Amino acid sequence: QVQLVESGGGLVQAGGSLRLSCAASGRTISSYDMGWFRQAPGKEREFVAAIIWSGGRTDYAESVKGRFTISRVNDKNTLYLQMNSLNPEDTAVYYCAAFRTGRYYDTSGYRYWGQGTQVTVSS
C-alpha cells in the first residue's frame, strides 16, 4: 500500500504561483509513474500532468503546458507540481496519484490516490 498526502495548496491571486507537494509513505514510489489531477466544483476530475518513474519524461494537459512543471525526488519519496501564471480557471482540488496501467489522462489507470489539496485563484 502507498499512502499519498498532498500539501501546498491555498489562495493566490491571478498571475501568482504555488508549489504542490505529494509525500508518499508505506512503500517507495520510485517504481511508479506518477500523476497530478484536479477537480473543480461540478466538473469531472481531469488530468494535469504525469511523470515517468525516473523523471526522464513528462506529459501535460494542454491547458497547463508552459505554466506547470511536474517533478519528483525519489530519494525523498515526493512528487511536486510547480504552478506559475495561475488563473481563476485553475481553481480546483488537486490530487496526486500513482499510475498502474493504461493512459496517463485516464483516472482508472491509477492505483493510489491522495486526499487532495485545495487551490483557489482569485481574479
GROMACS .gro file of C-alpha atoms in nm:
model
  123
    1GLN     CA    1   0.000   0.000   0.000
    2VAL     CA    2   0.106   0.353  -0.076
    3GLN     CA    3  -0.032   0.649   0.116
    4LEU     CA    4  -0.017   0.986  -0.061
    5VAL     CA    5  -0.059   1.321   0.110
    6GLU     CA    6  -0.077   1.645  -0.085
    7SER     CA    7   0.017   1.984   0.056
    8GLY     CA    8   0.095   2.335  -0.061
    9GLY     CA    9  -0.247   2.444  -0.176
   10GLY     CA   10  -0.402   2.775  -0.080
   11LEU     CA   11  -0.539   3.105  -0.200
   12VAL     CA   12  -0.339   3.301  -0.456
   13GLN     CA   13  -0.409   3.595  -0.686
   14ALA     CA   14  -0.421   3.555  -1.060
   15GLY     CA   15  -0.072   3.555  -1.203
   16GLY     CA   16   0.076   3.407  -0.889
   17SER     CA   17   0.248   3.078  -0.821
   18LEU     CA   18   0.212   2.778  -0.593
   19ARG     CA   19   0.415   2.462  -0.544
   20LEU     CA   20   0.228   2.150  -0.452
   21SER     CA   21   0.394   1.854  -0.285
   22CYS     CA   22   0.284   1.494  -0.263
   23ALA     CA   23   0.454   1.293   0.009
   24ALA     CA   24   0.436   0.916  -0.014
   25SER     CA   25   0.464   0.663   0.265
   26GLY     CA   26   0.417   0.293   0.312
   27ARG     CA   27   0.615   0.200   0.004
   28THR     CA   28   0.857   0.372  -0.226
   29ILE     CA   29   0.706   0.540  -0.530
   30SER     CA   30   1.032   0.520  -0.722
   31SER     CA   31   0.896   0.244  -0.944
   32TYR     CA   32   0.569   0.421  -1.020
   33ASP     CA   33   0.490   0.671  -1.287
   34MET     CA   34   0.301   0.948  -1.107
   35GLY     CA   35   0.034   1.197  -1.200
   36TRP     CA   36  -0.148   1.508  -1.090
   37PHE     CA   37  -0.520   1.558  -1.146
   38ARG     CA   38  -0.763   1.830  -1.049
   39GLN     CA   39  -1.134   1.857  -0.993
   40ALA     CA   40  -1.330   2.180  -0.996
   41PRO     CA   41  -1.679   2.204  -0.842
   42GLY     CA   42  -1.937   2.039  -1.063
   43LYS     CA   43  -1.677   1.904  -1.303
   44GLU     CA   44  -1.510   1.571  -1.360
   45ARG     CA   45  -1.162   1.503  -1.237
   46GLU     CA   46  -0.918   1.595  -1.512
   47PHE     CA   47  -0.559   1.512  -1.595
   48VAL     CA   48  -0.299   1.780  -1.528
   49ALA     CA   49   0.045   1.622  -1.561
   50ALA     CA   50   0.235   1.296  -1.538
   51ILE     CA   51   0.597   1.193  -1.493
   52ILE     CA   52   0.770   0.866  -1.564
   53TRP     CA   53   0.925   0.674  -1.271
   54SER     CA   54   1.277   0.801  -1.346
   55GLY     CA   55   1.170   1.160  -1.402
   56GLY     CA   56   1.303   1.143  -1.755
   57ARG     CA   57   0.979   1.212  -1.934
   58THR     CA   58   0.677   1.426  -1.857
   59ASP     CA   59   0.334   1.484  -2.007
   60TYR     CA   60   0.096   1.778  -1.959
   61ALA     CA   61  -0.259   1.876  -2.034
   62GLU     CA   62  -0.274   2.146  -2.299
   63SER     CA   63  -0.436   2.385  -2.054
   64VAL     CA   64  -0.131   2.388  -1.825
   65LYS     CA   65   0.153   2.333  -2.070
   66GLY     CA   66   0.418   2.601  -2.031
   67ARG     CA   67   0.284   2.712  -1.692
   68PHE     CA   68   0.305   2.398  -1.475
   69THR     CA   69   0.604   2.173  -1.412
   70ILE     CA   70   0.586   1.826  -1.263
   71SER     CA   71   0.893   1.684  -1.093
   72ARG     CA   72   0.992   1.421  -0.842
   73VAL     CA   73   1.266   1.337  -0.594
   74ASN     CA   74   1.261   0.962  -0.547
   75ASP     CA   75   1.509   0.973  -0.260
   76LYS     CA   76   1.252   1.181  -0.072
   77ASN     CA   77   0.958   0.976  -0.196
   78THR     CA   78   0.798   1.303  -0.304
   79LEU     CA   79   0.624   1.439  -0.611
   80TYR     CA   80   0.589   1.810  -0.693
   81LEU     CA   81   0.382   2.039  -0.911
   82GLN     CA   82   0.513   2.389  -0.968
   83MET     CA   83   0.228   2.609  -1.088
   84ASN     CA   84   0.302   2.951  -1.238
   85SER     CA   85   0.086   3.216  -1.406
   86LEU     CA   86  -0.220   3.084  -1.227
   87ASN     CA   87  -0.562   3.197  -1.338
   88PRO     CA   88  -0.910   3.151  -1.188
   89GLU     CA   89  -0.976   2.855  -1.420
   90ASP     CA   90  -0.705   2.667  -1.229
   91THR     CA   91  -0.918   2.672  -0.913
   92ALA     CA   92  -0.977   2.311  -0.808
   93VAL     CA   93  -0.884   2.038  -0.566
   94TYR     CA   94  -0.554   1.891  -0.681
   95TYR     CA   95  -0.478   1.522  -0.639
   96CYS     CA   96  -0.164   1.318  -0.684
   97ALA     CA   97  -0.185   0.955  -0.786
   98ALA     CA   98   0.036   0.655  -0.856
   99PHE     CA   99  -0.006   0.516  -1.206
  100ARG     CA  100  -0.075   0.149  -1.269
  101THR     CA  101  -0.172   0.091  -1.630
  102GLY     CA  102  -0.343   0.240  -1.930
  103ARG     CA  103  -0.324   0.603  -2.034
  104TYR     CA  104  -0.197   0.886  -1.818
  105TYR     CA  105  -0.509   1.101  -1.867
  106ASP     CA  106  -0.745   0.823  -1.758
  107THR     CA  107  -0.825   0.821  -1.384
  108SER     CA  108  -0.900   0.448  -1.393
  109GLY     CA  109  -0.534   0.379  -1.466
  110TYR     CA  110  -0.417   0.498  -1.125
  111ARG     CA  111  -0.385   0.270  -0.828
  112TYR     CA  112  -0.332   0.503  -0.532
  113TRP     CA  113  -0.475   0.850  -0.470
  114GLY     CA  114  -0.420   1.124  -0.218
  115GLN     CA  115  -0.698   1.317  -0.046
  116GLY     CA  116  -0.633   1.636  -0.239
  117THR     CA  117  -0.535   1.993  -0.165
  118GLN     CA  118  -0.746   2.297  -0.249
  119VAL     CA  119  -0.609   2.561  -0.484
  120THR     CA  120  -0.809   2.881  -0.520
  121VAL     CA  121  -0.707   3.155  -0.763
  122SER     CA  122  -0.875   3.491  -0.722
  123SER     CA  123  -0.916   3.736  -1.008
   0.00000   0.00000   0.00000
